[in-house]
Coordinates of C-alpha atoms in Angstrom, one line a residue:
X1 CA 15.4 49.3 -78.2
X2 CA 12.4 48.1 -75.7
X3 CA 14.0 44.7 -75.2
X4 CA 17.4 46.4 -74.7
X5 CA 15.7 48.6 -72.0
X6 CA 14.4 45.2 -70.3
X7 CA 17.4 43.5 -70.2
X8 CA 19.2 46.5 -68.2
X9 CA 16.2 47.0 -66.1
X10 CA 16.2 43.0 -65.4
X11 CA 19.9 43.1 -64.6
X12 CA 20.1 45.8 -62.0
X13 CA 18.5 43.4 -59.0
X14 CA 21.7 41.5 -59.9
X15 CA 23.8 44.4 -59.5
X16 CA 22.5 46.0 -56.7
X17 CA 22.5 42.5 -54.8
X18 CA 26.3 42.6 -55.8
X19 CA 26.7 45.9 -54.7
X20 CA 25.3 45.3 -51.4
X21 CA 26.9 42.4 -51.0
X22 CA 30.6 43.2 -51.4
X23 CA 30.0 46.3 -49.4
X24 CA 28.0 44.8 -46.3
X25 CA 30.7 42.0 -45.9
X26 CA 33.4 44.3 -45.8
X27 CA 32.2 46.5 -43.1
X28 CA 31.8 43.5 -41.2
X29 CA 35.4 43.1 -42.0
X30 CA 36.3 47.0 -40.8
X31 CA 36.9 47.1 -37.1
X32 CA 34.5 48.9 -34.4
X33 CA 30.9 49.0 -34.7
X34 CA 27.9 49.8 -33.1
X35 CA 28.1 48.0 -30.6
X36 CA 31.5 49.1 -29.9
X37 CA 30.7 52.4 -30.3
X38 CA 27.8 52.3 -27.7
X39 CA 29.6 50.6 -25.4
X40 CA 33.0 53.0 -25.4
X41 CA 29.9 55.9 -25.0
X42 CA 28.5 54.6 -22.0
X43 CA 31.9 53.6 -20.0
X44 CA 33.2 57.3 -21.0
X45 CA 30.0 59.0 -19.5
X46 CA 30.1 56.6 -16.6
X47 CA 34.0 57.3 -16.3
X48 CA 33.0 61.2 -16.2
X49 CA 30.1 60.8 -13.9
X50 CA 32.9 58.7 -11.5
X51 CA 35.2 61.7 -11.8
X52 CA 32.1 64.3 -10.5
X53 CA 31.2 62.7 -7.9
X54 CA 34.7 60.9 -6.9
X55 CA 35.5 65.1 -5.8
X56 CA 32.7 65.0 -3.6
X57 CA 33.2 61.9 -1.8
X58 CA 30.6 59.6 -3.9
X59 CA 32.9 58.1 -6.5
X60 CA 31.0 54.6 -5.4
X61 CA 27.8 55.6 -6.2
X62 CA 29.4 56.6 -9.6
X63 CA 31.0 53.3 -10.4
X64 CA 27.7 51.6 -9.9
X65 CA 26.9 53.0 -13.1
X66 CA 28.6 50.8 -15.2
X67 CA 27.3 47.3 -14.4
X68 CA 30.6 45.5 -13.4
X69 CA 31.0 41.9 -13.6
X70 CA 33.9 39.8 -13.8
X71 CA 36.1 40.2 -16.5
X72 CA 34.9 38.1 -19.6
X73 CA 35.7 37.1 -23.5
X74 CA 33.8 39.3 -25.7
X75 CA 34.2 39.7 -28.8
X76 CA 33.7 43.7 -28.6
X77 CA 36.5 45.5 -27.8
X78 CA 36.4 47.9 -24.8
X79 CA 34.0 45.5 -23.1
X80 CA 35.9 44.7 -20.3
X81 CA 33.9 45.0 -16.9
X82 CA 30.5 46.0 -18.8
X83 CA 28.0 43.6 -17.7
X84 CA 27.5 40.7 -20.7
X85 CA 23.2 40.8 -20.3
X86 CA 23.4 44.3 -20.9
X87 CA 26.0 43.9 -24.3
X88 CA 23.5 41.4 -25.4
X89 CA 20.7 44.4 -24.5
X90 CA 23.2 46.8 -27.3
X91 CA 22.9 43.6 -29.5
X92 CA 19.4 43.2 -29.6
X93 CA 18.6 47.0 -30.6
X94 CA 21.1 46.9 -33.6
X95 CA 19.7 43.7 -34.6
X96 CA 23.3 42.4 -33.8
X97 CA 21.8 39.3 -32.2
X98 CA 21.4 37.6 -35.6
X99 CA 23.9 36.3 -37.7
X100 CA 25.8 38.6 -40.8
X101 CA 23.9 36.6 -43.2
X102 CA 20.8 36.3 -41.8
X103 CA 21.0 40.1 -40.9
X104 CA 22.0 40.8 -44.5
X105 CA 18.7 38.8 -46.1
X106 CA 16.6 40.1 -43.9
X107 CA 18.0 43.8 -44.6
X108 CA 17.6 43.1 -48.8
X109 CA 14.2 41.5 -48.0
X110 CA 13.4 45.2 -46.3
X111 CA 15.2 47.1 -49.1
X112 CA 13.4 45.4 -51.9
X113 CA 10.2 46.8 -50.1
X114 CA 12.1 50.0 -49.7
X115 CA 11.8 50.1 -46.2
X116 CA 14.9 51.1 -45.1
X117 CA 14.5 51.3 -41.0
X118 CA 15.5 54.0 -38.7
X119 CA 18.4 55.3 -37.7
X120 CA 20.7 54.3 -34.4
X121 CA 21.3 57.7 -33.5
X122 CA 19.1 60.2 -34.8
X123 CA 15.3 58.7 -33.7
X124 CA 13.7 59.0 -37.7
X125 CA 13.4 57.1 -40.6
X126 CA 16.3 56.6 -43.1
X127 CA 13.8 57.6 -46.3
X128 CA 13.3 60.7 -44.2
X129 CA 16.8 61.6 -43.5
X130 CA 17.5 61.5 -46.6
X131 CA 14.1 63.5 -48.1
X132 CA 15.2 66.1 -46.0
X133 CA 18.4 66.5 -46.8
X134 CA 18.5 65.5 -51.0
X135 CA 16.8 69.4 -51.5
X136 CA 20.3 70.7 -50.6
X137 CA 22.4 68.0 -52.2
X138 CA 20.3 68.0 -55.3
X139 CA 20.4 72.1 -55.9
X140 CA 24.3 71.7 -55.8
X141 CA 25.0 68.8 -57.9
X142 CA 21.8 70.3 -60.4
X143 CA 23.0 73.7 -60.7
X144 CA 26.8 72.9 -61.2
X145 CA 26.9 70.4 -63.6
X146 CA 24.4 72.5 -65.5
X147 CA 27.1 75.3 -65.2
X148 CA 29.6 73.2 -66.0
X149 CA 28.1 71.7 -69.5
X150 CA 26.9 74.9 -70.6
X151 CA 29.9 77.0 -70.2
X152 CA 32.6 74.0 -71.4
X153 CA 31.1 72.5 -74.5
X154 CA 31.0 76.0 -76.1
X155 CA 34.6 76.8 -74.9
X156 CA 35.7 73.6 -76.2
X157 CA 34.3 74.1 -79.6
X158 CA 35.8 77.2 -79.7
X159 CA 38.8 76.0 -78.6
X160 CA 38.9 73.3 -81.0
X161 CA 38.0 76.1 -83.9
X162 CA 41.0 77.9 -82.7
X163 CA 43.0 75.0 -82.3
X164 CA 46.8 76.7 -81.7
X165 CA 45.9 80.7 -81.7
X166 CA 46.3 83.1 -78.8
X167 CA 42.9 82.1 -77.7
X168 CA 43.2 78.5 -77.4
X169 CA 46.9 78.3 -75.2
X170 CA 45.4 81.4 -73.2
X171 CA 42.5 79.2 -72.1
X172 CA 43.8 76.2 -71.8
X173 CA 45.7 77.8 -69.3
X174 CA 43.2 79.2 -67.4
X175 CA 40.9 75.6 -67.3
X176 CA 44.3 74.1 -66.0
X177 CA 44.9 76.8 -63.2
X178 CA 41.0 76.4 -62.4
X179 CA 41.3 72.1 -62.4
X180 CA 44.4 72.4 -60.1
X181 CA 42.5 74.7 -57.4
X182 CA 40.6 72.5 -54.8
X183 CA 36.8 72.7 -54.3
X184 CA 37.4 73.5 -50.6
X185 CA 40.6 76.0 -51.1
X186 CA 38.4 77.6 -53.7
X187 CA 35.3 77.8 -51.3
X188 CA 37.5 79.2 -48.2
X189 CA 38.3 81.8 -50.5
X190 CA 35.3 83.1 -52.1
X191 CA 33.8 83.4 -48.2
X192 CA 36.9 85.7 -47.4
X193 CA 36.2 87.9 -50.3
X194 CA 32.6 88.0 -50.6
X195 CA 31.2 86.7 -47.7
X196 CA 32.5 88.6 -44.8
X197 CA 36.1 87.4 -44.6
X198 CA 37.8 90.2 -45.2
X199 CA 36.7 92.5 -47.9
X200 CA 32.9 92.1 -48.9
X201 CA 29.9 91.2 -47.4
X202 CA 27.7 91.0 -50.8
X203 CA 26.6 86.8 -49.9
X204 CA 25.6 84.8 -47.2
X205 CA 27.8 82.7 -45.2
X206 CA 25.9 79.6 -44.3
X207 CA 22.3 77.7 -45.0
X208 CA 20.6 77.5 -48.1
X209 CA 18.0 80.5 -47.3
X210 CA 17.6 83.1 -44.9
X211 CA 15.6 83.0 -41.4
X212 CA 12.6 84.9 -42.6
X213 CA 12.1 82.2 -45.8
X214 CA 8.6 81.7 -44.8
X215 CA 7.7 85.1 -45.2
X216 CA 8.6 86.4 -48.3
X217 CA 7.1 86.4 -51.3
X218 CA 7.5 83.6 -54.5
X219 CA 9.8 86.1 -56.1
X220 CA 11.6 87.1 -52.9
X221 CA 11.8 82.9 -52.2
X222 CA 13.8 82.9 -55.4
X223 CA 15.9 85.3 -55.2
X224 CA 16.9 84.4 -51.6
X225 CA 17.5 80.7 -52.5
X226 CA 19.6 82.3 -55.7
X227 CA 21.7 84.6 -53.2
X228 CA 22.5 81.7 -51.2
X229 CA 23.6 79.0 -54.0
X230 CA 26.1 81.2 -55.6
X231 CA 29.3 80.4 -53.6
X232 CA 28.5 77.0 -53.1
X233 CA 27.7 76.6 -56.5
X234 CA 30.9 78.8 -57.8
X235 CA 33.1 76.6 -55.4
X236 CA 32.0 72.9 -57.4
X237 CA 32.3 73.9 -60.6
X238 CA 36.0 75.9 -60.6
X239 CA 37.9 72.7 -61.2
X240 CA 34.9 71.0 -63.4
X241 CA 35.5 72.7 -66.5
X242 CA 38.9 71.6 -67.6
X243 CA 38.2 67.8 -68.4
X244 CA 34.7 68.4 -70.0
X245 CA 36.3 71.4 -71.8
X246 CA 39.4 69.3 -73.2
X247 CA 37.1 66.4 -74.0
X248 CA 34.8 68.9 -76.0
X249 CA 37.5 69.8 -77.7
X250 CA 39.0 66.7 -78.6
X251 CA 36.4 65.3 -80.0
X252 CA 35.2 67.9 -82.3
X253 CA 38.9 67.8 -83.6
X254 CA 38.8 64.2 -83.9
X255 CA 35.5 64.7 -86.5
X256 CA 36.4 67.8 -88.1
X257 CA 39.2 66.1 -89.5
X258 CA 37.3 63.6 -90.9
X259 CA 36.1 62.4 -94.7
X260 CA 32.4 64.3 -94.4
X261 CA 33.2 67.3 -93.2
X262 CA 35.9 67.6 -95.9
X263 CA 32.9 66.8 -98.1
X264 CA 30.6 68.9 -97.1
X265 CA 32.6 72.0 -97.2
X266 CA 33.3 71.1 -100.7
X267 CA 29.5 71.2 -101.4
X268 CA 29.6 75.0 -100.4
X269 CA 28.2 74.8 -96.7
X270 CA 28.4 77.5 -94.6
X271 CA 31.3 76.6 -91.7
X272 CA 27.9 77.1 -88.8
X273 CA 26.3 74.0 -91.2
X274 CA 29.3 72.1 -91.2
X275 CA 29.8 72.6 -87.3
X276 CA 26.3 72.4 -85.7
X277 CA 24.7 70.6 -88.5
X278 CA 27.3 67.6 -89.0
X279 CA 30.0 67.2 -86.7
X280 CA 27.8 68.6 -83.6
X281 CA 26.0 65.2 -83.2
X282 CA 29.2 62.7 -84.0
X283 CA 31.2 64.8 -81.5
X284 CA 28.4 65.0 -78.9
X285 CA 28.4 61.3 -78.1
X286 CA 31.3 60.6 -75.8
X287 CA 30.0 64.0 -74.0
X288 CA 26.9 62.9 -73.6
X289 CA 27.7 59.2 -72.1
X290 CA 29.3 61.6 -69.1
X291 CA 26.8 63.3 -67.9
X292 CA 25.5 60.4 -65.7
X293 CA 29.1 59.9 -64.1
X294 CA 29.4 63.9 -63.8
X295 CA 26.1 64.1 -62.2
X296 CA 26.2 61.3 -59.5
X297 CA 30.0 62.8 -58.5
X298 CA 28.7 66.2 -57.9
X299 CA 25.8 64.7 -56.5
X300 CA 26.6 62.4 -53.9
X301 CA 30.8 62.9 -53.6
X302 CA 32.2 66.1 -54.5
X303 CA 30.0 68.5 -52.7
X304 CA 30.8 66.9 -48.8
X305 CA 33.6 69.9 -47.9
X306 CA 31.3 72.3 -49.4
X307 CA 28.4 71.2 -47.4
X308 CA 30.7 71.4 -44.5
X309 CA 32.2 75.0 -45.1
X310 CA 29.2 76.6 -45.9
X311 CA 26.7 74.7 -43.4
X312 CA 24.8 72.4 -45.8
X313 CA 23.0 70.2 -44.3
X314 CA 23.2 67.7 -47.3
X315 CA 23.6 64.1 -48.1
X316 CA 27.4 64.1 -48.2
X317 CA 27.7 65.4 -44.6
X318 CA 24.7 62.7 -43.9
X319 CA 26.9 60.3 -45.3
X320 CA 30.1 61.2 -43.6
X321 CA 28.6 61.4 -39.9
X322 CA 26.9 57.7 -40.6
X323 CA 30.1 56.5 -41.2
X324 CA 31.6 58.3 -38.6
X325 CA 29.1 57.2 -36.2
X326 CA 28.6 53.5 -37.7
X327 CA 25.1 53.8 -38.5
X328 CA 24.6 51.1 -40.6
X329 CA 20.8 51.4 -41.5
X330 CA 21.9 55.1 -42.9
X331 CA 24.9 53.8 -44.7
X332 CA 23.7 51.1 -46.7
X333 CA 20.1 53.2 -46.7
X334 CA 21.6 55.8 -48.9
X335 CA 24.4 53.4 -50.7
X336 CA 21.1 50.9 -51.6
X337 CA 19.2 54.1 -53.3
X338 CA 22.1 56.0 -54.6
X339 CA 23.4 52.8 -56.7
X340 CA 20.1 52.3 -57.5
X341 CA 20.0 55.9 -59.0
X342 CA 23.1 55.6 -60.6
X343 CA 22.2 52.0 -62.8
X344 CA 19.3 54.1 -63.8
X345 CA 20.8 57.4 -65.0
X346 CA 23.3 55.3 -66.3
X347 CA 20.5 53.4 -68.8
X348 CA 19.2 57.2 -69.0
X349 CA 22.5 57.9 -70.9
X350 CA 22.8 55.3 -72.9
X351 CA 19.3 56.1 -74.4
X352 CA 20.2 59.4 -75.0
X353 CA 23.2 58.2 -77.2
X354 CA 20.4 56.9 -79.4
X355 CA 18.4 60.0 -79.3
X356 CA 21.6 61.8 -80.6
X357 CA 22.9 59.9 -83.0
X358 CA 19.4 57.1 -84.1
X359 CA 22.0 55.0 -86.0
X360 CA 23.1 53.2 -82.3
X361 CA 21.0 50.2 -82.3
X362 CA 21.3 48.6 -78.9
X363 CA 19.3 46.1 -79.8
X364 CA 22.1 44.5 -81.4
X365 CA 24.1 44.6 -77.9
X366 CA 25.2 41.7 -76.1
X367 CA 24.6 42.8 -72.5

C-alpha cells in the first residue's frame, strides 16, 4: 500500500502540470483579455466623462482624457486611438509584456511555491480571496453531501429490500420528481415559502449569519449559523438523492443475489447479519469511490446559483466574477488548488476502498 500511495503522490506534479497546461493555452486561445478589458473600461469612462462635459461646453477637455494618437495595429481589440505607451503601461501590470510561455513557467515556478499573486481587480492576495470565501463554499458542499449519503444509502437499502412493493415504485418516484427539480428552481421556491416570499417568514433570506454574530453567545453562534444553512443546504441536495439512492440500491441487489449470501442464510443467520454483516461491505464499494466526485461537485460547481440567490459570498461566485472579469491570477489561483484538492481526495478514496474491503491490494496496480 505505501509504495502505491507514492506513486500517486509522485504522479500528481505531472497532472497538475497537464492540467495547467491545457487550460492556460486555451484561454489564450479565448478572445478578450485583460488587457482588452481595461482598455474598453477606460475609453467608456473617458466616452462618459466627454458626454458630461460636451453639455457644458468642455467636451475638449474631455477627449483629452483618452491619450489619442494616430490610428495604429494592435493586436487588442478596441484599441483604436488609445495611445500605444500607455497599452504597453496595461501590459506591464498584467505581466502581459512577456511571452505565453515564459508567463506560463514563471506562473508554475510561483504555484509550486504556492504563491499565487494578487488579484487585477480586487487589490488582495489570491490565497486570501479564497480563505475568505472557502468558509461558505465549504459549509455547503460539507453539510449537503453529508445529507445526501446519510439519507440515500439507507433508502436504497430499503429500497433494494423492497425491491417491487408499494414502497419501492412510491419512492422511486419521489427521488425522480426531486432529481428533475433544479437547484436554483428549488431555491427560488423555498425563499417564497419560508423566507418571506409570500407565506412565511420562519428563515433568513441572505448571508451565512446575522449582523449581531459577534455578540452572541457559542450556542447562540450555532444556532444562528444553523438558521441560516438550512435553505441553502435544502436547495443542493433535492436533486442529489436519486443517483446515490438508485446506485445504493443497485448494488445491494447485485450482492444479495449472489452465491454467499445464499449461503449464509442457509447457515441460519439472521436477515440484519446477512445485510450489514456480509453484503454491507461488497455493496459499499462503488459508493464509496463517489464520494470524492460528489464532494468536489457540490463543492466547487453545484453550489454557484445558490450562492447567487441567497447572497453567498462563496468560491463559485468568486470563480464566476474572475472569469467574468478575466482575472487570470484568480482563475488559475483557484483551478491550481482545487485540482490539486481533487487528485488528493481522489487518492483519499481509493484508500478508503481498502479500508472497506482489506482484500484490494493496490500494490498489485499498474498505475
Amino acid at each position: 500500500m505505501i509504495s502505491y500511495i507514492v506513486r500517486r503522490l509522485a504522479l500528481i506534479p505531472f497532472t497538475l502540470l497537464g492540467i495547467m497546461a491545457i487550460n492556460f493555452f486555451l484561454v489564450q486561445l479565448a478572445p478578450g483579455g485583460p488587457v482588452e478589458l481595461m482598455i474598453s473600461r477606460i475609453k467608456g469612462t473617458a466616452a462618459e466623462a466627454t458626454a458630461r462635459l460636451g453639455a457644458t461646453g468642455g467636451d475638449m477637455a474631455a477627449r483629452s482624457t483618452v491619450a489619442a494618437s494616430p490610428s495604429q495595429t494592435s493586436p487588442y481589440r478596441g484599441a483604436q486611438g488609445v495611445d500605444p505607451a500607455f497599452i504597453k503601461q496595461i501590459e506591464k501590470q498584467f505581466g502581459f509584456d512577456k511571452p505565453p510561455l515564459e508567463r506560463f513557467w514563471l506562473m508554475l515556478g510561483n504555484y509550486a511555491r504556492f504563491d499565487f499573486g494578487t488579484s487585477f481587480y480586487r487589490d488582495a492576495k489570491v490565497v486570501d480571496l479564497v480563505a475568505e470565501k472557502m468558509p461558505v463554499s465549504i459549509s455547503l458542499g460539507l453539510w449537503s453531501t453529508l445529507i445526501i449519503y446519510l439519507v440515500s444509502i439507507p433508502l436504497g437499502i430499503a429500497k433494494a429490500t423492497r425491491d417491487g412493493t408499494r414502497f419501492d415504485m412510491v419512492s422511486t418516484w419521489v427521488v425522480i420528481i426531486g432529481y428533475s427539480i433544479p437547484a436554483f428552481l428549488f431555491a427560488i421556491l423555498l425563499i417564497v415559502v419560508f423566507a418571506g416570499g409570500h407565506y412565511l417568514s420562519w428563515f433568513p433570506l441572505r448571508g451565512l449569519t446575522s449582523s449581531n454574530w459577534e455578540s452572541l453567545s457559542a450556542f447562540g453562534k450555532i444556532k444562528d449559523y444553523a438558521w441560516h444553512m438550512v435553505l441553502p443546504t435544502l436547495a443542493l441536495v433535492i436533486g442529489g438523492f436519486a443517483g446515490l439512492t438508485m446506485l445504493t440500491k443497485n448494488c445491494f441487489m447485485d450482492e444479495i443475489n449472489k452465491q454467499y449470501v445464499v449461503t449464509a442464510r442457509a447457515k441460519g443467520l439472521s436477515e440484519n447479519r446477512v445485510l450489514y454483516g456480509h453484503v454491507f461491505r461488497n455493496a459499499m464499494l462503488l459508493i464509496v469511490a463517489g464520494f470524492p466526485a460528489t464532494l468536489i461537485g457540490i463543492l466547487f460547481t453545484g453550489a454557484l446559483l445558490i450562492e447567487i440567490i441567497f447572497t453567498l459570498d462563496g468560491i463559485g461566485l468568486l470563480g464566476f466574477e474572475a472569469v467574468m472579469n478575466r482575472d487570470y491570477p484568480v482563475m488559475f489561483g483557484t483551478l491550481y488548488l482545487f485540482s490539486l484538492l481533487g487528485l488528493i481526495l481522489n487518492l483519499v478514496g481509493d484508500l478508503t476502498y481498502h479500508l472497506v474491503d482489506p482484500r484490494i491490494d493496490f500494490d498489485k496496480r499498474v498505475v
